[in-house]
Amino acid sequence: MELDAVGKAIVQYQLVPLVHQANLGLEVTMHRVDSHGCLAATRHPHALGSAQQNQQLRPGFSASALKFSTPVRRDIPALMAYLNGLNTAARRTLGEGEQLWPLSSTPVLPTDLATIPLADVDQIGYQRRRDLARKYDIQKLMTTGSHVNLSLNETLFTRLYTETFHQQYHSYVDFRNAVYLKVAQGLVRMNWLIQYLFGASPSLAITDTTSRHQRSSVQHPDGRYSQVTGDYTSIDRYVAKLTATVRDKQLLSVSDFDGPVRFRSNGQLATMTRQGVYYLEYRGLDLDPTSPVGVDANAVAFLRLLASYFVMMPALPVEMVPQVNIQADQLTQQVLAENPTTASVQAVPAAQVLEALADFVKAYNLPNEDAVLLKQLKKRVTDPKTTLSAQIAMQADPLAWALKQATRYQNAINERPFELAGFTTLDLSSQQLVQQALTRGVRVDIVDAPANILRLTKLGRSQLVVNGSGTDLNPQALTTVLTNKAAAKQVLAEHGVQVPASQTYHTANQLIADYDRYVQAGGIVLKAADESHKVVVFRIMPERELFEQVARQLFEQTPAVMAEEVVVASSYRFLVIDGRVQAIVERIPANIVGDGRSTVKALLDRKNGRALRGTAFKWPQSALQLGTVERYRLDSYHLTLDSVVSRGTQILLREDATFGNGADVLDATDDMHQSYVQAVEKLVADLHLSIAGVDVMIPNLYAELVPEHPEMAVYLGIHAAPYLYPHLFPMFGTAQPVAGQLLDALFGNED
């Protein structure tokens, strides 16, 4: 394992970690199909917008094809997480009965292939697709797969060039090109092994039950729509050959080159030698049908490892490249044509390559996950039936199996519709905003997952978002002030709206000392003065012992407690986006309703067993608890957990109605009298807020708010980063599209 000059310099300057820190991107194409595996007859999902606006989720060759494109990521788990998010977001836009075809082999195509509808994004694109369909076999154009884009760490290039190679190369671009060239040559030579390990299309069409199975019918030359091969002798010759094939009309354009590796730059092909190669595109991966996203992270990791290896290994002598490339193509063709369930004639060389890579990993202290990966891949060499292609080939009915996979993946997105795969470390509101962002082509970068800080970027414009709705559309100083409930209430009072009287306590003993005063007042609201969600309401004061217990429990969780007068009315949250009330929910305190047969415990379990109920702020509707306050409330009804509640009787387990205490959330957007909407919008405008959540107690949402009776709307609080998810997942009523409305406020409605 003799290193070349580049490899030796990398070791000398301790740059091996940089070699492995490649930047990776994925492009994955999948078909939309119906429940029978036939191409979906519907147009590209409207929610995904146009290809010009959405480069992340755009049409492919046919109207049924959907192309997923991730931004560049250095970390493979982060890359796969983004792809998972894109895949889930896209699936949730599909029409009724539609799903994504999990194979590179074509689904059920119409008898007359000329009737396949092509993607019709714009006139130029549509004409190009028509030209492709006329020139090439349309069935081969209908196969799918994934491309891996790989660029080496730029710091690696600059260090090596500055330290050593500025003396050996005419320019920095020449040096970069030389390194990318030998990596590309290596990937071409190892294409046969990549196909053996990850091939997953034993037949070109799923309906083909007569042709002999292959390791990959899609990647085999007979399955490629273009037979043009690349010249990897030099960048100049690569450019010259592709240019000539277009001139000779072998290709319609350079983008039709269908070889396993492409050189990519930021400019035109003709200027690549001068501007330099920016990244490599490996185009030879079949879809992995055992993954809902169609990509095996192990395949991406293996390609990265191969690239790292070839960066440090000697390049082929120039005079040997053409012959070696021919041999590599022949070897790839041989392996691809093999029966996937039998041992390859190249099993021994395959094992030797994997062993050499294992030695490379060990010698240069590459991450242990690479060593683990190679051990797993060796099993595919020793037992060919463990390869993906063999698993598919052994299915008695491949179409039925593929449809079963497709249905399972599609159903899975609705098991927890409030979560977005790949982004579950974020809070619920942030996940919903990310889902909408991905469907609209907005790039999402997680700045800080625990703090729920996102950077959203579209068409070169970026916006920071905190906790799903906190943005710089609001004044920073006021945003900070509103996190304190006492300060927020003072701000509200200064703007002339009705607020309940209150007092802030800093010790439990101070609060307990005022117990008798609150008994005379007829009730109390206790809430944490900071950003936490702790609230307790007693409309009738409890016995002193219970009050002391609750007060001390609160102070164990927060340093200050605000005691507030009780307002007897219904609780509403107004969500304001871009200065307008976009959604309103009513919050009904945690409760159970008897059916005349079930015990209290059974009623609790039944309600908590509903699909959207779970841990507060992790699920859209918080589960009902049985804490100190809830047990006190049951006692007030003279009930135990074993009591049977009469039919239709509602038992309130709490008197506060908050998102974290088990309240029922009902959409009230269309029911609220416009006078309250106008009042809230005026308040928010006076505060110069663009985004806000306003909590208001209203006795009758249908009665007009009049100046003579300000008590008809008592304001409890205002939030500069309000939750989005309650409006998206109400217990009853219509879900409001508030995440999309927030994106409109951030970027404008450009679709």
XYZ file of C-alpha atoms in Angstrom:
751
model
C 0.000 0.000 0.000
C 2.528 2.517 -1.275
C 1.318 6.102 -1.093
C 1.996 8.625 -3.833
C 3.414 12.102 -3.245
C -0.005 13.482 -2.312
C -0.605 10.649 0.147
C 2.800 11.063 1.732
C 2.281 14.813 2.106
C -1.098 14.174 3.714
C 0.547 11.910 6.283
C 3.491 14.290 6.763
C 1.256 17.276 7.488
C -1.235 15.212 9.515
C -4.096 15.931 7.139
C -5.646 12.454 7.082
C -8.764 13.610 9.000
C -9.389 16.229 6.288
C -9.258 13.550 3.586
C -12.225 11.838 5.177
C -14.194 15.067 5.649
C -15.642 15.090 2.165
C -18.706 17.153 1.339
C -21.568 14.965 0.178
C -24.877 15.581 -1.555
C -27.583 13.246 -2.827
C -29.903 13.292 -5.819
C -32.571 10.608 -5.734
C -35.318 9.980 -8.285
C -38.446 7.950 -7.514
C -41.740 7.454 -9.344
C -45.169 8.248 -7.977
C -47.369 5.197 -8.521
C -50.876 4.039 -7.640
C -51.774 1.047 -5.477
C -51.272 -1.299 -8.446
C -47.784 -0.051 -9.277
C -48.910 1.899 -12.349
C -47.519 5.373 -12.968
C -49.521 8.053 -11.157
C -51.765 9.889 -13.592
C -51.779 13.099 -11.556
C -49.606 16.143 -12.155
C -46.562 17.026 -10.092
C -47.848 17.854 -6.574
C -48.992 21.476 -6.510
C -47.647 21.937 -2.967
C -44.095 21.455 -4.278
C -44.333 24.479 -6.549
C -42.334 24.893 -9.735
C -38.912 23.489 -10.540
C -37.576 27.054 -10.756
C -38.649 27.765 -7.187
C -37.969 24.330 -5.720
C -34.641 22.721 -6.476
C -35.029 20.243 -3.619
C -38.207 18.505 -4.813
C -38.753 18.827 -8.525
C -40.074 16.793 -11.454
C -37.915 14.203 -13.187
C -38.134 13.016 -16.779
C -41.768 11.937 -16.641
C -44.675 13.609 -14.889
C -44.640 10.762 -12.365
C -40.945 11.137 -11.495
C -39.960 13.061 -8.377
C -36.372 14.146 -7.832
C -34.998 14.767 -4.341
C -31.844 16.892 -4.022
C -30.133 17.518 -0.699
C -27.754 20.344 0.115
C -24.144 19.416 0.817
C -23.396 17.873 4.184
C -20.080 16.670 5.623
C -21.732 14.325 8.096
C -23.483 11.284 6.603
C -26.130 11.008 9.379
C -26.993 14.684 8.792
C -27.140 14.069 5.037
C -29.469 11.103 5.484
C -31.575 13.047 7.985
C -32.137 15.776 5.392
C -33.068 13.207 2.758
C -35.475 11.617 5.233
C -37.086 14.987 5.828
C -37.432 15.650 2.096
C -38.862 12.190 1.501
C -41.411 12.486 4.298
C -42.426 16.020 3.303
C -42.904 14.934 -0.306
C -44.914 11.855 0.628
C -47.324 14.033 2.580
C -48.102 15.998 -0.580
C -49.024 12.940 -2.660
C -52.565 12.391 -3.859
C -54.961 9.876 -2.349
C -53.772 6.330 -3.026
C -50.376 7.407 -4.356
C -47.040 6.161 -3.096
C -43.387 6.144 -4.121
C -42.026 3.251 -6.156
C -39.081 1.774 -4.189
C -37.122 0.176 -7.050
C -34.863 1.367 -9.852
C -36.584 -1.208 -12.052
C -39.501 0.484 -13.769
C -42.978 0.081 -12.282
C -45.951 -0.987 -14.403
C -45.674 1.062 -17.603
C -48.458 1.552 -20.170
C -48.433 -0.764 -23.179
C -47.893 2.195 -25.449
C -44.801 3.885 -24.009
C -45.456 6.936 -26.143
C -48.430 7.743 -23.914
C -46.241 8.257 -20.832
C -46.783 11.915 -19.850
C -43.551 13.904 -19.639
C -42.889 16.485 -16.965
C -44.234 19.801 -18.185
C -42.515 22.451 -16.099
C -41.712 24.940 -18.841
C -41.650 24.919 -22.626
C -37.880 24.532 -22.942
C -37.711 21.672 -20.451
C -40.690 19.933 -21.990
C -39.186 20.148 -25.467
C -35.921 18.712 -24.185
C -37.736 15.754 -22.640
C -39.577 15.172 -25.913
C -36.251 15.156 -27.753
C -34.864 12.641 -25.277
C -37.910 10.410 -25.727
C -37.467 10.493 -29.495
C -33.743 9.710 -29.426
C -33.496 7.140 -26.636
C -35.406 4.096 -25.429
C -38.059 5.648 -23.195
C -38.201 2.566 -20.961
C -34.559 3.141 -20.054
C -35.288 6.807 -19.404
C -37.938 5.659 -16.935
C -35.501 3.788 -14.675
C -34.503 5.583 -11.483
C -31.670 5.642 -8.963
C -29.496 7.912 -6.908
C -26.436 10.040 -7.536
C -23.811 10.865 -4.913
C -22.059 14.215 -5.271
C -18.671 14.341 -3.575
C -16.259 17.227 -3.128
C -13.045 17.038 -1.160
C -12.334 19.356 1.733
C -11.031 22.614 0.281
C -8.706 23.120 3.232
C -6.984 19.879 2.244
C -6.255 21.271 -1.223
C -5.045 24.655 0.016
C -2.738 23.144 2.654
C -1.187 20.652 0.248
C -0.755 23.193 -2.525
C 0.730 25.826 -0.222
C 3.065 23.427 1.568
C 4.345 21.374 -1.371
C 2.563 21.202 -4.675
C 2.771 24.835 -5.784
C 6.200 23.870 -7.083
C 4.944 20.928 -9.151
C 1.767 22.321 -10.718
C 1.223 25.336 -12.894
C -1.747 26.468 -10.818
C -3.943 25.599 -7.879
C -6.699 24.561 -10.323
C -4.330 22.145 -12.064
C -3.494 20.551 -8.736
C -7.136 20.154 -7.735
C -7.977 18.727 -11.143
C -5.201 16.169 -10.838
C -6.485 14.914 -7.485
C -10.090 14.721 -8.681
C -8.917 12.939 -11.819
C -7.255 10.096 -9.959
C -10.267 9.742 -7.629
C -12.559 9.508 -10.649
C -10.275 6.937 -12.265
C -10.386 4.899 -9.066
C -14.172 4.987 -8.832
C -14.455 3.878 -12.457
C -12.091 0.965 -11.765
C -14.103 -0.024 -8.690
C -17.515 0.356 -10.305
C -17.851 -3.421 -10.599
C -17.460 -3.820 -6.839
C -19.910 -1.010 -6.047
C -22.451 -2.666 -8.310
C -21.932 -6.066 -6.718
C -22.403 -4.677 -3.221
C -25.317 -2.323 -3.887
C -26.979 -3.385 -7.142
C -30.722 -3.793 -6.628
C -32.462 -4.234 -9.977
C -32.440 -7.876 -11.138
C -34.720 -6.880 -14.027
C -35.129 -3.670 -15.990
C -38.920 -3.770 -15.586
C -40.780 -5.210 -12.614
C -43.254 -6.856 -14.989
C -40.460 -8.766 -16.778
C -40.733 -12.337 -15.487
C -38.936 -14.065 -18.351
C -35.535 -12.395 -18.684
C -32.600 -13.769 -16.762
C -31.915 -11.960 -13.500
C -28.856 -9.709 -13.219
C -27.158 -7.960 -10.336
C -28.271 -4.644 -11.820
C -30.188 -4.490 -15.055
C -30.461 -0.726 -14.722
C -26.712 -0.068 -14.392
C -25.784 -2.679 -17.032
C -24.855 -1.072 -20.386
C -27.923 -2.701 -21.908
C -30.054 -0.774 -19.427
C -28.427 2.629 -19.964
C -30.122 4.906 -22.447
C -26.787 6.233 -23.731
C -23.797 4.069 -24.625
C -21.297 6.935 -24.664
C -18.353 6.265 -22.357
C -16.214 8.886 -20.694
C -12.514 9.475 -21.264
C -10.872 9.735 -17.852
C -7.310 10.064 -19.155
C -7.309 13.782 -18.425
C -9.776 16.591 -17.814
C -8.989 17.963 -21.271
C -9.775 14.658 -22.951
C -12.933 14.185 -20.857
C -14.182 17.584 -22.021
C -13.104 17.004 -25.611
C -14.846 13.661 -25.916
C -18.169 14.831 -24.502
C -18.051 17.946 -26.656
C -17.428 15.776 -29.725
C -20.299 13.414 -28.929
C -22.693 16.354 -28.759
C -21.317 17.775 -31.998
C -21.722 14.343 -33.629
C -25.254 14.087 -32.166
C -24.465 10.953 -30.199
C -25.704 12.976 -27.228
C -28.311 15.734 -27.321
C -26.331 17.641 -24.699
C -23.493 17.013 -22.272
C -26.070 16.559 -19.488
C -27.168 13.346 -21.232
C -23.839 11.670 -20.507
C -24.826 8.535 -18.636
C -21.449 7.282 -17.437
C -20.778 6.218 -13.840
C -18.707 9.295 -12.936
C -19.107 12.900 -14.038
C -16.784 15.814 -13.407
C -18.749 18.885 -12.336
C -17.755 22.538 -12.157
C -19.538 25.813 -11.573
C -19.323 26.817 -15.209
C -19.773 25.314 -18.636
C -18.083 22.076 -19.627
C -15.841 23.936 -22.071
C -14.326 26.007 -19.252
C -13.845 23.131 -16.814
C -10.099 22.834 -17.432
C -9.600 26.505 -16.620
C -12.162 26.896 -13.826
C -11.489 23.506 -12.323
C -13.452 20.504 -11.119
C -15.574 21.363 -8.094
C -16.989 17.941 -7.343
C -17.518 14.430 -8.676
C -20.904 12.911 -9.358
C -21.190 9.139 -8.970
C -24.303 8.087 -10.893
C -24.414 4.333 -10.492
C -26.530 3.549 -7.422
C -29.793 1.641 -7.716
C -32.563 2.574 -5.321
C -32.428 0.574 -2.117
C -35.958 -0.837 -1.678
C -35.302 -1.707 1.967
C -35.105 2.004 2.793
C -38.040 4.432 2.480
C -35.678 7.051 1.019
C -34.153 4.648 -1.507
C -30.580 5.154 -0.313
C -28.405 2.994 1.911
C -26.163 5.177 4.086
C -23.577 2.391 3.847
C -23.312 2.952 0.087
C -22.575 6.635 0.642
C -20.015 5.801 3.328
C -18.347 3.242 1.050
C -18.039 5.763 -1.769
C -16.516 8.291 0.621
C -14.043 5.676 1.822
C -13.070 4.771 -1.743
C -12.530 8.439 -2.527
C -10.328 8.842 0.548
C -8.302 5.831 -0.514
C -7.737 7.042 -4.069
C -6.782 10.552 -2.915
C -3.730 9.029 -1.238
C -2.930 6.268 -3.709
C -0.908 6.672 -6.942
C -2.733 7.602 -10.113
C -2.513 5.329 -13.126
C 0.222 6.120 -15.642
C -1.400 8.184 -18.370
C -0.640 5.642 -21.082
C -2.422 2.896 -19.124
C -5.683 4.744 -18.465
C -7.529 3.982 -21.721
C -6.830 0.250 -21.579
C -7.588 0.024 -17.844
C -10.879 1.872 -18.387
C -11.844 -0.603 -21.113
C -11.017 -3.485 -18.787
C -12.970 -1.817 -15.975
C -16.033 -1.470 -18.220
C -15.757 -5.119 -19.251
C -15.384 -6.230 -15.634
C -18.385 -4.144 -14.579
C -20.454 -5.591 -17.393
C -19.446 -9.118 -16.385
C -20.363 -8.659 -12.723
C -23.622 -6.868 -13.514
C -24.728 -9.693 -15.801
C -24.234 -12.389 -13.157
C -27.101 -14.145 -11.417
C -27.394 -12.177 -8.152
C -28.051 -15.279 -6.044
C -24.793 -16.988 -7.043
C -21.188 -16.297 -6.137
C -19.396 -13.839 -8.382
C -16.391 -14.903 -10.420
C -14.835 -11.805 -8.891
C -15.493 -12.875 -5.289
C -11.814 -13.281 -4.490
C -10.763 -9.892 -5.940
C -13.727 -8.315 -4.146
C -12.585 -9.724 -0.816
C -9.041 -8.556 -1.526
C -10.177 -4.993 -2.234
C -12.208 -4.889 0.971
C -9.229 -6.233 2.893
C -6.966 -3.579 1.384
C -9.461 -0.913 2.407
C -9.581 -2.365 5.929
C -5.776 -2.123 6.119
C -6.015 1.474 4.900
C -8.567 2.321 7.594
C -6.398 0.746 10.283
C -3.109 2.220 9.073
C -4.368 5.797 9.014
C -6.734 5.692 11.985
C -9.902 6.395 10.035
C -13.180 6.246 12.001
C -14.089 2.858 13.433
C -17.440 2.906 11.637
C -15.524 2.386 8.380
C -13.970 -0.784 9.768
C -17.415 -1.982 10.877
C -18.837 -1.140 7.446
C -16.201 -3.205 5.653
C -16.917 -6.224 7.864
C -20.599 -5.960 6.975
C -19.843 -5.687 3.267
C -17.591 -8.728 3.356
C -20.661 -10.784 4.268
C -22.235 -9.761 0.975
C -19.185 -11.148 -0.813
C -19.120 -14.443 1.046
C -22.902 -14.878 0.877
C -24.299 -13.378 -2.351
C -27.863 -14.067 -1.218
C -27.486 -11.243 1.308
C -27.083 -8.675 -1.486
C -30.035 -6.457 -2.284
C -30.395 -7.733 -5.822
C -30.512 -11.341 -4.634
C -33.160 -10.525 -2.033
C -35.356 -9.010 -4.728
C -34.665 -11.810 -7.232
C -35.714 -14.440 -4.680
C -39.172 -12.903 -4.236
C -41.918 -15.145 -5.633
C -43.834 -12.062 -6.790
C -41.493 -9.038 -7.050
C -44.338 -6.659 -7.962
C -46.385 -7.631 -4.911
C -43.297 -7.369 -2.715
C -42.397 -3.924 -4.067
C -45.960 -2.694 -3.575
C -45.932 -4.007 -0.024
C -42.741 -2.040 0.659
C -44.186 1.082 -0.963
C -47.417 0.860 1.018
C -45.586 0.289 4.281
C -43.385 3.330 3.774
C -46.329 5.507 2.770
C -48.434 4.417 5.742
C -45.556 5.048 8.138
C -45.625 8.818 7.525
C -49.103 9.006 9.053
C -48.326 7.040 12.198
C -47.011 10.263 13.775
C -48.088 12.982 11.340
C -46.808 15.719 13.610
C -43.208 14.497 13.338
C -40.829 15.018 10.427
C -38.348 12.203 9.933
C -34.777 13.431 10.159
C -35.728 16.490 12.224
C -37.277 14.944 15.350
C -34.674 16.553 17.638
C -36.507 19.843 17.059
C -39.688 20.983 18.793
C -43.059 20.345 17.158
C -43.499 23.835 15.740
C -40.009 23.814 14.240
C -40.650 20.424 12.628
C -43.836 21.691 11.018
C -42.083 24.792 9.737
C -39.244 22.666 8.338
C -41.712 20.395 6.558
C -43.301 23.338 4.799
C -39.900 24.820 4.034
C -38.687 21.619 2.395
C -41.795 21.322 0.233
C -41.243 24.897 -0.960
C -37.593 24.477 -1.848
C -36.301 26.376 1.175
C -32.977 25.044 2.396
C -32.917 24.237 6.105
C -29.804 24.311 8.282
C -29.975 23.421 11.963
C -27.834 25.965 13.786
C -28.539 24.572 17.256
C -30.924 21.640 17.713
C -31.391 21.870 21.533
C -32.171 25.579 21.205
C -34.368 24.998 18.122
C -32.470 27.549 16.041
C -32.828 27.190 12.263
C -31.448 29.019 9.283
C -33.821 29.007 6.318
C -32.460 29.993 2.908
C -34.270 30.582 -0.366
C -32.884 32.181 -3.510
C -29.871 33.470 -1.587
C -31.917 35.073 1.196
C -31.606 33.688 4.735
C -33.765 33.971 7.841
C -33.087 32.745 11.373
C -36.020 31.157 13.204
C -36.103 30.180 16.883
C -38.620 27.749 18.379
C -40.577 27.496 15.164
C -41.807 31.086 14.969
C -39.340 33.448 16.646
C -37.935 35.695 13.911
C -36.283 39.061 13.431
C -39.568 40.277 11.996
C -40.257 41.211 15.630
C -38.276 43.839 17.589
C -35.505 42.060 19.494
C -35.862 44.054 22.702
C -39.604 43.485 22.954
C -39.168 39.794 22.138
C -36.855 39.483 25.146
C -39.211 41.432 27.415
C -42.204 39.264 26.541
C -40.505 36.109 27.825
C -41.233 37.436 31.337
C -44.922 37.087 32.107
C -45.066 40.010 34.545
C -43.307 42.303 32.088
C -45.539 41.101 29.268
C -48.614 41.891 31.318
C -47.316 45.361 32.044
C -46.726 45.949 28.324
C -50.311 44.863 27.622
C -51.729 47.143 30.312
C -49.744 50.097 28.986
C -51.449 49.611 25.633
C -54.899 50.006 27.131
C -56.255 46.447 27.173
C -57.884 44.731 30.113
C -55.531 42.488 32.125
C -56.133 40.630 35.399
C -54.639 42.024 38.582
C -51.559 40.140 39.754
C -48.635 39.998 42.153
C -45.275 38.269 41.765
C -43.770 36.187 44.598
C -40.180 34.998 44.933
C -40.585 32.483 47.761
C -43.225 29.914 48.613
C -43.576 31.287 52.152
C -44.472 34.752 50.838
C -47.223 33.280 48.703
C -48.546 31.019 51.428
C -48.666 33.964 53.824
C -51.270 35.610 51.589
C -53.521 32.537 51.564
C -56.368 34.194 53.500
C -56.390 37.180 51.151
C -56.958 34.901 48.170
C -59.670 32.996 50.028
C -61.536 36.260 50.377
C -60.904 37.081 46.704
C -62.591 33.821 45.740
C -59.839 32.096 43.795
C -56.342 32.309 42.346
C -54.270 31.676 39.255
C -50.687 30.629 39.891
C -48.241 30.672 37.000
C -44.487 30.576 36.604
C -43.232 34.091 35.899
C -40.550 32.864 33.496
C -40.811 30.969 30.198
C -41.840 27.664 31.764
C -45.384 26.398 31.299
C -46.427 25.794 34.918
C -49.971 27.016 35.621
C -52.542 26.123 38.278
C -56.014 27.650 38.631
C -58.333 27.396 41.619
C -61.681 29.089 41.029
C -62.532 28.189 44.625
C -59.594 28.228 47.006
C -58.638 24.771 48.310
C -57.798 23.896 51.894
C -54.629 25.553 53.176
C -52.687 22.285 53.276
C -53.244 21.606 49.567
C -52.490 25.225 48.670
C -49.167 25.018 50.520
C -48.340 21.771 48.744
C -49.067 23.243 45.296
C -47.174 26.458 46.065
C -44.059 24.596 47.183
C -44.215 22.309 44.141
C -44.326 25.334 41.862
C -41.324 26.955 43.508
C -39.374 23.754 43.064
C -39.761 24.278 39.302
C -39.487 28.055 38.921
C -37.818 30.901 40.870
C -40.820 33.234 40.746
C -44.580 32.720 40.728
C -47.192 35.210 39.596
C -50.506 35.111 41.452
C -53.370 36.406 39.348
C -57.065 37.016 39.798
C -59.357 34.426 38.246
C -61.162 35.382 35.041
C -64.252 33.286 34.372
C -64.414 32.893 30.594
C -63.207 30.675 27.775
C -59.523 30.670 26.869
C -58.414 31.516 23.309
C -55.039 31.705 21.583
C -54.891 34.107 18.627
C -52.011 33.480 16.253
C -50.891 36.582 14.396
C -48.604 36.275 11.365
C -47.533 39.256 9.296
C -49.783 41.439 11.419
C -52.975 39.495 10.702
C -54.829 36.942 12.822
C -54.380 33.725 10.854
C -55.708 31.171 13.340
C -57.540 30.933 16.663
C -57.941 27.965 18.983
C -60.122 27.539 22.032
C -58.622 25.662 24.978
C -60.957 23.642 27.167
C -59.469 22.499 30.503
C -58.415 18.858 30.828
C -61.538 16.766 31.182
C -63.214 13.424 30.716
C -66.816 12.771 29.657
C -68.677 9.819 31.109
C -70.457 7.171 29.087
C -72.355 5.552 31.989
C -70.257 2.373 31.836
C -66.569 3.222 32.063
C -64.550 4.028 35.162
C -62.592 7.239 35.556
C -59.378 5.319 34.938
C -60.757 3.758 31.760
C -61.912 7.154 30.506
C -58.467 8.621 31.185
C -56.705 5.758 29.423
C -59.064 5.977 26.458
C -58.502 9.696 25.991
C -54.757 9.405 26.432
C -54.742 6.585 23.915
C -55.867 8.842 21.094
C -53.440 9.211 18.201
C -52.318 12.784 18.905
C -52.127 12.583 22.711
C -48.816 12.149 24.468
C -46.078 13.901 26.389
C -46.700 17.625 26.593
C -44.947 19.624 23.864
C -43.669 16.413 22.260
C -47.143 15.514 20.989
C -49.731 17.949 19.584
C -52.178 17.305 22.413
C -50.790 16.769 25.889
C -51.810 13.721 27.884
C -54.069 14.021 30.915
C -52.145 13.609 34.168
C -53.075 12.464 37.641
C -51.107 14.849 39.802
C -51.960 16.719 42.957
C -54.400 19.109 41.299
C -56.172 16.426 39.239
C -56.719 14.204 42.273
C -58.032 17.191 44.203
C -60.499 17.865 41.399
C -61.672 14.241 41.396
C -62.186 14.453 45.155
C -64.293 17.577 44.667
C -66.606 15.467 42.457
C -66.534 12.681 45.085
C -64.968 10.361 42.496
C -62.183 7.784 42.601
C -60.399 6.087 39.725
C -62.860 3.214 40.042
C -65.953 5.404 39.897
C -68.255 5.166 36.874
C -69.186 8.566 35.425
C -72.732 8.953 34.183
C -73.341 9.364 30.469
C -72.650 12.859 29.129
C -71.266 14.207 32.404
C -68.098 16.252 31.958
C -65.521 16.087 34.716
C -62.977 18.895 34.722
C -59.618 17.623 35.954
C -58.143 21.118 35.997
C -59.430 24.660 35.835
C -56.551 26.042 33.790
C -56.529 25.537 30.039
C -52.996 25.400 28.682
C -51.271 23.476 25.910
C -49.202 21.547 28.453
C -51.886 20.501 30.941
C -54.094 18.228 28.869
C -56.493 20.840 27.488
C -58.708 20.024 24.510
C -57.821 22.304 21.596
C -60.571 23.347 19.187
C -60.161 25.467 16.089
C -62.267 28.637 16.419
C -60.871 30.660 13.522
C -64.122 30.966 11.606
C -66.353 31.322 14.675
C -64.713 34.267 16.417
C -66.485 37.610 16.085
C -64.422 39.988 13.963
C -64.376 42.624 16.677
C -61.974 40.471 18.728
C -59.834 39.790 15.673
C -59.603 43.518 14.985
C -58.752 44.275 18.601
C -55.935 41.735 18.646
C -54.556 42.946 15.329
C -54.591 46.550 16.572
C -52.760 45.580 19.750
C -50.097 43.678 17.841
C -49.680 46.552 15.380
C -49.307 49.049 18.253
C -46.538 46.839 19.652
C -44.863 46.699 16.226
C -44.967 42.915 16.265
C -45.303 40.889 13.084
C -45.562 37.443 14.712
C -47.403 36.950 17.995
C -49.522 34.605 20.037
C -52.114 36.429 22.134
C -54.012 34.724 24.973
C -57.443 36.205 25.616
C -60.275 35.213 27.952
C -63.634 35.770 26.223
C -67.018 34.869 27.778
C -68.846 34.714 24.430
C -66.922 34.590 21.151
C -70.095 35.403 19.206
C -70.910 38.630 21.075
C -69.432 41.841 19.678
C -66.669 43.442 21.728
C -67.716 46.973 22.664
C -65.645 49.704 24.370
C -68.171 50.026 27.221
C -67.398 46.452 28.331
C -63.638 45.812 28.201
C -64.181 42.790 30.483
C -65.494 40.970 27.406
C -61.837 40.457 26.414
C -59.282 40.040 29.179
C -55.702 39.594 27.956
C -53.644 37.023 29.844
C -50.402 37.177 27.880
C -48.585 37.707 24.615
C -45.798 35.659 23.047
C -43.294 36.718 20.375
C -42.497 33.111 19.399
C -45.882 31.352 19.631
C -46.512 27.682 18.986
C -47.611 26.721 15.502
C -48.533 23.090 16.146
C -51.835 23.592 18.091
C -53.314 25.245 15.001
C -52.051 22.447 12.758
C -53.365 19.602 14.923
C -56.536 20.718 16.742
C -58.598 18.069 18.503
C -61.702 19.331 16.692
C -62.122 21.664 13.760
C -60.073 22.619 10.738
C -56.280 22.621 10.720
C -54.952 26.027 9.685
C -51.926 26.301 7.313
C -49.964 28.530 9.653
C -46.489 27.136 8.864
C -46.924 28.087 5.224
C -48.245 31.495 6.214
C -45.145 32.094 8.328
C -42.929 31.190 5.375
C -44.904 33.652 3.256
C -44.123 36.329 5.840
C -40.427 35.422 5.820
C -39.859 35.059 2.084
C -42.993 36.343 0.394
C -45.402 34.181 -1.554
C -43.153 33.670 -4.571
C -44.663 30.483 -5.999
